[in-house]
Each structure stands twice: as C-alpha cells, then as structure tokens.
Short mmCIF file of N, CA, C and O in Angstrom, two decimals:
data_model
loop_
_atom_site.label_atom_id
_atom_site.label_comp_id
_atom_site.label_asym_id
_atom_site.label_seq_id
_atom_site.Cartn_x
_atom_site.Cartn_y
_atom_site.Cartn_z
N UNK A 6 -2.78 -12.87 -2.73
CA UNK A 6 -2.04 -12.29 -1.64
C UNK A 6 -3.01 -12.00 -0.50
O UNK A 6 -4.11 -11.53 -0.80
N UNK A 7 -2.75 -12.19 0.62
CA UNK A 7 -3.44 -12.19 1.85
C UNK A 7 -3.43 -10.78 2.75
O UNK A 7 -2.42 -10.25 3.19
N UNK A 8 -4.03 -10.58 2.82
CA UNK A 8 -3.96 -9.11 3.90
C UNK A 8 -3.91 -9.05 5.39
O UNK A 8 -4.49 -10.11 5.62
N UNK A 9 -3.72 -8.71 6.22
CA UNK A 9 -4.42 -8.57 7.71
C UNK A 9 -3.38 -7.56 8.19
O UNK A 9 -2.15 -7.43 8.21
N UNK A 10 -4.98 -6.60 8.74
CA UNK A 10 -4.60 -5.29 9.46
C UNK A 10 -4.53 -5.66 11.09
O UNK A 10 -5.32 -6.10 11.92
N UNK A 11 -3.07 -5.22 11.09
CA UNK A 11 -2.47 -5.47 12.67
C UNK A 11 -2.68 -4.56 13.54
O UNK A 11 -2.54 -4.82 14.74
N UNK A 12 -3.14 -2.98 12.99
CA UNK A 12 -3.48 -2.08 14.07
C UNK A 12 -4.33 -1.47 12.89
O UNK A 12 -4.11 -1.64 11.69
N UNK A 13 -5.68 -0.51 13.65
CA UNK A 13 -6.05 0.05 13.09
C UNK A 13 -6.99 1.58 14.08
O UNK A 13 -7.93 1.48 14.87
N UNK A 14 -6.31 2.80 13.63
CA UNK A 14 -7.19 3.29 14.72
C UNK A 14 -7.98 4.50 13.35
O UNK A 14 -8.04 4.36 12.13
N UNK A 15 -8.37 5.41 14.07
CA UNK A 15 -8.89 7.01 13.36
C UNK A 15 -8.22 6.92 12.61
O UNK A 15 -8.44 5.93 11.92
N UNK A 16 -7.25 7.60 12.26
CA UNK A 16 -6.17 7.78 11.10
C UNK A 16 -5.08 7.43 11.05
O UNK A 16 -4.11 8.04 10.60
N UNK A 17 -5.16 6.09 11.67
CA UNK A 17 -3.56 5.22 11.34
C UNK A 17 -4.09 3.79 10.91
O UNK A 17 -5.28 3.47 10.90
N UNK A 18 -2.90 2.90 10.53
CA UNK A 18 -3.23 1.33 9.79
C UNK A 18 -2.01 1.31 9.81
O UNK A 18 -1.21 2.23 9.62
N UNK A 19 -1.79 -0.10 10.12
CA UNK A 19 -0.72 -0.98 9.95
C UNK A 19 -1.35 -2.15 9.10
O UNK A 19 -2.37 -2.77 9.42
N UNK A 20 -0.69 -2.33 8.13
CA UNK A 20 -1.29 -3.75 7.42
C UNK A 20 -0.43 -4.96 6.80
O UNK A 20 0.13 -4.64 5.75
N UNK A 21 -0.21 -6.20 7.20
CA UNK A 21 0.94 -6.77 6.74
C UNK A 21 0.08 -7.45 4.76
O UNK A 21 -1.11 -7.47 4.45
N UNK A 22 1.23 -7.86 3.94
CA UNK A 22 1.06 -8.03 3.35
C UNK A 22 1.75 -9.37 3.35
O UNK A 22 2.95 -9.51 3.60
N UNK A 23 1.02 -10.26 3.07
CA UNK A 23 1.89 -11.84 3.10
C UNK A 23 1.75 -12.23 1.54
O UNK A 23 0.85 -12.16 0.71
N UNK A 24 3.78 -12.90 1.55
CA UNK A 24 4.21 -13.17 0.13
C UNK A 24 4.13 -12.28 -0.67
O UNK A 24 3.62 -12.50 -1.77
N UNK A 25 4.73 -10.72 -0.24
CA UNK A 25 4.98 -9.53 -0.26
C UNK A 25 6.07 -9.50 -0.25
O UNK A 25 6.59 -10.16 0.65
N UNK A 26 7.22 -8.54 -1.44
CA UNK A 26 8.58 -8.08 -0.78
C UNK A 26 8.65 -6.55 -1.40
O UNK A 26 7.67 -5.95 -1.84
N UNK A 27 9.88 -6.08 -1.36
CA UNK A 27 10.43 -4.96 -1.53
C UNK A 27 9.26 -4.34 -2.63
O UNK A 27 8.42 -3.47 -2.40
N UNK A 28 9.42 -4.86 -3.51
CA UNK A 28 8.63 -4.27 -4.49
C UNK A 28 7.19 -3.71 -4.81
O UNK A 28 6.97 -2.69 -5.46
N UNK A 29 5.84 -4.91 -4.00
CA UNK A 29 4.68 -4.52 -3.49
C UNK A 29 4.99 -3.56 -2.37
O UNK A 29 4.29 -2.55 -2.46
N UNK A 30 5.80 -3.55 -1.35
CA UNK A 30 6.00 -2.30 -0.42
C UNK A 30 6.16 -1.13 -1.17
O UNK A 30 5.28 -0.27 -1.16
N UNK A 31 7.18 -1.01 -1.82
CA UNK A 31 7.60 0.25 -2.63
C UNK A 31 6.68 0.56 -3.15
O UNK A 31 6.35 1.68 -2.75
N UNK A 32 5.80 0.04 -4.15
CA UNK A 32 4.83 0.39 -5.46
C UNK A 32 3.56 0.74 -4.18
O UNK A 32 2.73 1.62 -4.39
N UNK A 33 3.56 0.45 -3.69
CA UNK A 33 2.12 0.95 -2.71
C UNK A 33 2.35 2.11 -1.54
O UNK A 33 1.50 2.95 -1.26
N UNK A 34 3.89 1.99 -0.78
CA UNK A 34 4.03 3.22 -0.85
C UNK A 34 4.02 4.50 -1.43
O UNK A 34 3.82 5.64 -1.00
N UNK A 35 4.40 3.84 -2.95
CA UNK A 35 4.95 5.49 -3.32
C UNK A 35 3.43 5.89 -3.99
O UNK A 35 3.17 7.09 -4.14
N UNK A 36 2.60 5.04 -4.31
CA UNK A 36 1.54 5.62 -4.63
C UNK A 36 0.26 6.39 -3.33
O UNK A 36 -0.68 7.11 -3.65
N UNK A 37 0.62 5.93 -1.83
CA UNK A 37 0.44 6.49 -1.43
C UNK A 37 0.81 7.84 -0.78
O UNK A 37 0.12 8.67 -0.20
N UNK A 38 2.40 7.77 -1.13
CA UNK A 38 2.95 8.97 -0.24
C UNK A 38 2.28 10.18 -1.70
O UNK A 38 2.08 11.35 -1.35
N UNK A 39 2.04 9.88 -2.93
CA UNK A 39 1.49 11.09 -3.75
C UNK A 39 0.17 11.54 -3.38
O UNK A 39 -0.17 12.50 -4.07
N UNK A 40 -0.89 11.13 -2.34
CA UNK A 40 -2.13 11.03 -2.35
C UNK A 40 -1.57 12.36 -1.38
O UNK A 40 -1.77 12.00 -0.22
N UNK A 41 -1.03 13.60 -1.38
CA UNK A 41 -0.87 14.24 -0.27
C UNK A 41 -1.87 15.06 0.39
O UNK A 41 -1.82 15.67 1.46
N UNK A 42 -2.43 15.00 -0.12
CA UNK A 42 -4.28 15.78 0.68
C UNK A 42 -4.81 14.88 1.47
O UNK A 42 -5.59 15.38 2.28
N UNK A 43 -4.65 13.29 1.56
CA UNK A 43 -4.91 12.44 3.06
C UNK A 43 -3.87 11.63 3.15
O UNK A 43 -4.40 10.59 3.56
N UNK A 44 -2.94 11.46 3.04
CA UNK A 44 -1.70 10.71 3.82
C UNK A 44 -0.99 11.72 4.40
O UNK A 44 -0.91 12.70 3.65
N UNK A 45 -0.52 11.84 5.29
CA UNK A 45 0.42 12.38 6.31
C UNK A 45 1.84 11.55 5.74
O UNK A 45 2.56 11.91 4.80
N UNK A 46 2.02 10.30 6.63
CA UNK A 46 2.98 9.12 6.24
C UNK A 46 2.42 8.05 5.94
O UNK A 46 1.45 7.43 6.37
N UNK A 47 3.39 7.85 4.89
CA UNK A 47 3.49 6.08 4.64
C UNK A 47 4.35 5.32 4.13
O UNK A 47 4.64 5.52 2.95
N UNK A 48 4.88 4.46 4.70
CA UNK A 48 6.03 3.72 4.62
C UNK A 48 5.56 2.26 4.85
O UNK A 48 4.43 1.89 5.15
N UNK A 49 6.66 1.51 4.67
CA UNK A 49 6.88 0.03 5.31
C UNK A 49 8.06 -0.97 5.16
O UNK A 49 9.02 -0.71 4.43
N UNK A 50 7.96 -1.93 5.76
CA UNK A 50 9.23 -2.43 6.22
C UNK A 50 8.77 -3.85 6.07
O UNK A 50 7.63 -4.31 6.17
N UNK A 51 10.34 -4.64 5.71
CA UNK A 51 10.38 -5.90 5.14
C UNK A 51 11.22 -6.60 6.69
O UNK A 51 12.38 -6.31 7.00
N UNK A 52 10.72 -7.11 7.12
CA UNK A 52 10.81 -7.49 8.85
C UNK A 52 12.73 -8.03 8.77
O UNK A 52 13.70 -7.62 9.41
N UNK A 53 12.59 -9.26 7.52
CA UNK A 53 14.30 -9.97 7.61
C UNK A 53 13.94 -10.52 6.26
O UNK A 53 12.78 -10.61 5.87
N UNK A 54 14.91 -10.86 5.62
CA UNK A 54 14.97 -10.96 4.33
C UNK A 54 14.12 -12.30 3.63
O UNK A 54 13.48 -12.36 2.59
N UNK A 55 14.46 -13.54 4.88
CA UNK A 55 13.51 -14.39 4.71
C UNK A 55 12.32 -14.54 5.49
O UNK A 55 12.11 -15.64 5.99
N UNK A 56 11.81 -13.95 5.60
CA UNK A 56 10.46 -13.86 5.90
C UNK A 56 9.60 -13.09 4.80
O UNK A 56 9.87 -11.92 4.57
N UNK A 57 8.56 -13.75 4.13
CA UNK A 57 8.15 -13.20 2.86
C UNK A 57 6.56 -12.56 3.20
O UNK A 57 5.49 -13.18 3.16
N UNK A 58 6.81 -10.97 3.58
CA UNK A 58 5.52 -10.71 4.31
C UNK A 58 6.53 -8.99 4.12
O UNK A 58 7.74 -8.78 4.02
N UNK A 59 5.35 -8.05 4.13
CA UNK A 59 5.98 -6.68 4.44
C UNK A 59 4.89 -6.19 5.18
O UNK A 59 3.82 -6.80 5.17
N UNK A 60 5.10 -4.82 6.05
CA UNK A 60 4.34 -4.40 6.71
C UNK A 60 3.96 -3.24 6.38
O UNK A 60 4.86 -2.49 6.77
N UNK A 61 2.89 -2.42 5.74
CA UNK A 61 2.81 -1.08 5.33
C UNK A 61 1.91 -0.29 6.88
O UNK A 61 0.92 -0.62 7.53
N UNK A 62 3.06 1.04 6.97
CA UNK A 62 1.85 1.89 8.08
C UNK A 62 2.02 3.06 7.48
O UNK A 62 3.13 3.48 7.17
N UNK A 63 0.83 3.74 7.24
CA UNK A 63 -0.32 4.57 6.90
C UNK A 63 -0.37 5.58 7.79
O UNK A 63 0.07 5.18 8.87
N UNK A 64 -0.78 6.93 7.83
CA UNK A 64 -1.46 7.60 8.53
C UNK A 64 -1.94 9.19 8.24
O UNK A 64 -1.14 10.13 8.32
N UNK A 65 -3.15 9.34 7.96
CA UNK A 65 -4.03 9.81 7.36
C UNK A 65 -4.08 11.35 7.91
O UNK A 65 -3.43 11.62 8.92
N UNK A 66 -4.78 12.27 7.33
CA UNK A 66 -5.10 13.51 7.22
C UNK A 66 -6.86 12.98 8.14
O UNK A 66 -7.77 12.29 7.68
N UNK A 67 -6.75 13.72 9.63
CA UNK A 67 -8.36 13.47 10.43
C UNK A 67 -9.56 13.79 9.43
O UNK A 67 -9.62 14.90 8.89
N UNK A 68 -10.76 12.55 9.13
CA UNK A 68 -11.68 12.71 8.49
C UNK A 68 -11.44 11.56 7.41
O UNK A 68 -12.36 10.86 7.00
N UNK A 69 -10.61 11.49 7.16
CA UNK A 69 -10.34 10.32 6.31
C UNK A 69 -10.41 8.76 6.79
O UNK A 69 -10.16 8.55 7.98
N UNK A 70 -10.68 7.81 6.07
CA UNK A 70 -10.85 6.50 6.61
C UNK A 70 -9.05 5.73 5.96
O UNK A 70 -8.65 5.28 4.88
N UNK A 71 -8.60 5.89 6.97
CA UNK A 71 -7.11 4.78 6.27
C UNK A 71 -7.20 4.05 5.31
O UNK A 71 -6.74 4.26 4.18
N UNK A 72 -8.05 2.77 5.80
CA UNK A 72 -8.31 1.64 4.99
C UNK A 72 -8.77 1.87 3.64
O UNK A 72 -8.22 1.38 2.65
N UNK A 73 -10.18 2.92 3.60
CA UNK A 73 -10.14 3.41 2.51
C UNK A 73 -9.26 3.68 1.70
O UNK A 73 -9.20 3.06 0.64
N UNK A 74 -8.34 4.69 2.03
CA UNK A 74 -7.46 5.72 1.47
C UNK A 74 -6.41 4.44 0.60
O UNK A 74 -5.89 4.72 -0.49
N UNK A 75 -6.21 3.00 1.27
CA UNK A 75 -4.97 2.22 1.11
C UNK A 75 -5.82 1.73 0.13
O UNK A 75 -5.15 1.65 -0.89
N UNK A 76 -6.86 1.40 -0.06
CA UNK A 76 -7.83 0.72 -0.94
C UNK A 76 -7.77 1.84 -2.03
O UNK A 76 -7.63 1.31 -3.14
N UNK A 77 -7.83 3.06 -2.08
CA UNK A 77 -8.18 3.79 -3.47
C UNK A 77 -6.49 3.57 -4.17
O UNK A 77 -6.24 3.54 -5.38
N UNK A 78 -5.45 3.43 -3.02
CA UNK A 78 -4.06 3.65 -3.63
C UNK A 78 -4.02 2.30 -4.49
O UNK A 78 -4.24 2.45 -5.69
N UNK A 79 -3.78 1.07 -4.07
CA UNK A 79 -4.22 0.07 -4.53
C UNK A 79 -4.81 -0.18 -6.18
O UNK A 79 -4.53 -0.79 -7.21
N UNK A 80 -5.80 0.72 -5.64
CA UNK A 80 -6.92 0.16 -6.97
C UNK A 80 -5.96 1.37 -8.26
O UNK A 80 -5.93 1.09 -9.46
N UNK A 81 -5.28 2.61 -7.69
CA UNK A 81 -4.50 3.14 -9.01
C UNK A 81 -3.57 2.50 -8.91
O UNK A 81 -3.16 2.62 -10.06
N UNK A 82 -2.89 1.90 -8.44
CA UNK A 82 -1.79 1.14 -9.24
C UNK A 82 -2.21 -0.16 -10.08
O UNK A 82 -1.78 -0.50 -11.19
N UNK A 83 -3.14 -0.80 -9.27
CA UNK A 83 -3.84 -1.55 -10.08
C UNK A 83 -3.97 -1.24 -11.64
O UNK A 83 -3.44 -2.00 -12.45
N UNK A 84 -4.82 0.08 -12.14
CA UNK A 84 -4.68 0.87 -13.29
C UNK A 84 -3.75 1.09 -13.95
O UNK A 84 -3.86 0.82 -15.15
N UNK A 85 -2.41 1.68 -13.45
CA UNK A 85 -1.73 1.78 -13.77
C UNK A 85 -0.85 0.57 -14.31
O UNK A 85 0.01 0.71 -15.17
N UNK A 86 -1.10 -0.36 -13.84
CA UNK A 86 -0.07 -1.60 -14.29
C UNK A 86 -0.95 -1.93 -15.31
O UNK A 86 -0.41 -2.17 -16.39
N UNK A 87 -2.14 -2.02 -15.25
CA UNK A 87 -3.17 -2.89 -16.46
C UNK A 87 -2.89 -1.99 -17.63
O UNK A 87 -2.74 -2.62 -18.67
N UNK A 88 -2.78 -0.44 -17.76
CA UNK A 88 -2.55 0.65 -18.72
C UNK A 88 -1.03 -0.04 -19.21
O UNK A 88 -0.87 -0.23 -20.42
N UNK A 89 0.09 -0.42 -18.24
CA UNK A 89 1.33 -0.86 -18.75
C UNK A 89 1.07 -1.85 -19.33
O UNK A 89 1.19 -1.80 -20.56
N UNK A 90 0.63 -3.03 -18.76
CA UNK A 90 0.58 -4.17 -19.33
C UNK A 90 -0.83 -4.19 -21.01
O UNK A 90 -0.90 -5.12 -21.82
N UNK A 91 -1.36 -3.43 -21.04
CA UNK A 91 -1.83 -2.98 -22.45
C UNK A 91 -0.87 -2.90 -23.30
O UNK A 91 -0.47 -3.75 -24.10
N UNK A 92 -0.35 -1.44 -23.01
CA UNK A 92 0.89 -0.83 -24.36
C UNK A 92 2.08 -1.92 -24.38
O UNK A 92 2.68 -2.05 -25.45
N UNK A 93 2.36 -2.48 -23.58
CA UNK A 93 3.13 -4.11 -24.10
C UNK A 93 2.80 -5.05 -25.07
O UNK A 93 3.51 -5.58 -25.93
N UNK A 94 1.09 -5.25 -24.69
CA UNK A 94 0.84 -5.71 -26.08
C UNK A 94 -0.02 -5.49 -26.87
O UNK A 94 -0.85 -6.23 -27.40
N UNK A 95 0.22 -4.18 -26.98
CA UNK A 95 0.11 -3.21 -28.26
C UNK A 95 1.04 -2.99 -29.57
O UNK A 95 0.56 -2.81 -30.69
N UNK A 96 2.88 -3.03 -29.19
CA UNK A 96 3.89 -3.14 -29.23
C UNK A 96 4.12 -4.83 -30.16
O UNK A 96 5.25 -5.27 -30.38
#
C-alpha cells in the first residue's frame, strides 16, 4: 500500500492511503482517536465509492510530530492484528 502526505504542517497531516477503503480508514482511525494525550482529531474520508484511495487527517496535541504519532498508531494495530492472527492459529 502506498502512502503520500498531501498536507503536512506543526500538528496537522493529511495522508491519502492508495487501495485503501472503509476499513484501513476505520481501523487507523479508531486507533488513533484512543491515543488521547496527542490526537486532538482524527478522521477520514473515502472521496466516491470507486475510487480506491482514503484520506486520513490527523491533528495533534502542540509538541508532538503527526507523522510520528500516525506511525506509532499504525505500528499498534499492526500488533494487534499479528496477536489476532496468532490465537487463530492456535485454535
């Protein structure tokens, strides 16, 4: 999956995600909207149904690096799915 950040300032990011839908939006939102000691907001939006790309925007608690912050969210869900996909086949 391809990345590119379309805005980026102090404590905001916009980042599209290509061959992205509902679901990478959701799962990366919601793991960022829990980070509540540096996210303010974060949301994103699926532009039209066929177009396979979502857009996540971010925006941070001052002192914090966005990009960072989207990178640590990332890497726990990352965890989190590899912990799921374990106890599957454990089972």
């Amino acid at each position: 999956m391809k990345l590119t950040v379309k805005e980026q300032t102090k404590t905001q990011i916009v980042v599209i995600f290509h061959d992205a839908d509902h679901t990478i939006g959701n799962m990366v939102t919601s793991f960022l909207q829990k980070n509540k000691e540096k996210v303010v907001f974060a949301g994103y939006e699926k532009p039209h149904p066929q177009v396979k790309s979502i857009s996540i925007k971010m925006v941070v608690v001052d002192g914090f690096n966005p990009f960072e912050v989207l990178q640590d969210a990332v890497k726990n869900l990352h965890s989190d799915l590899t912990e799921i996909g374990n106890s599957i086949n454990l089972v």
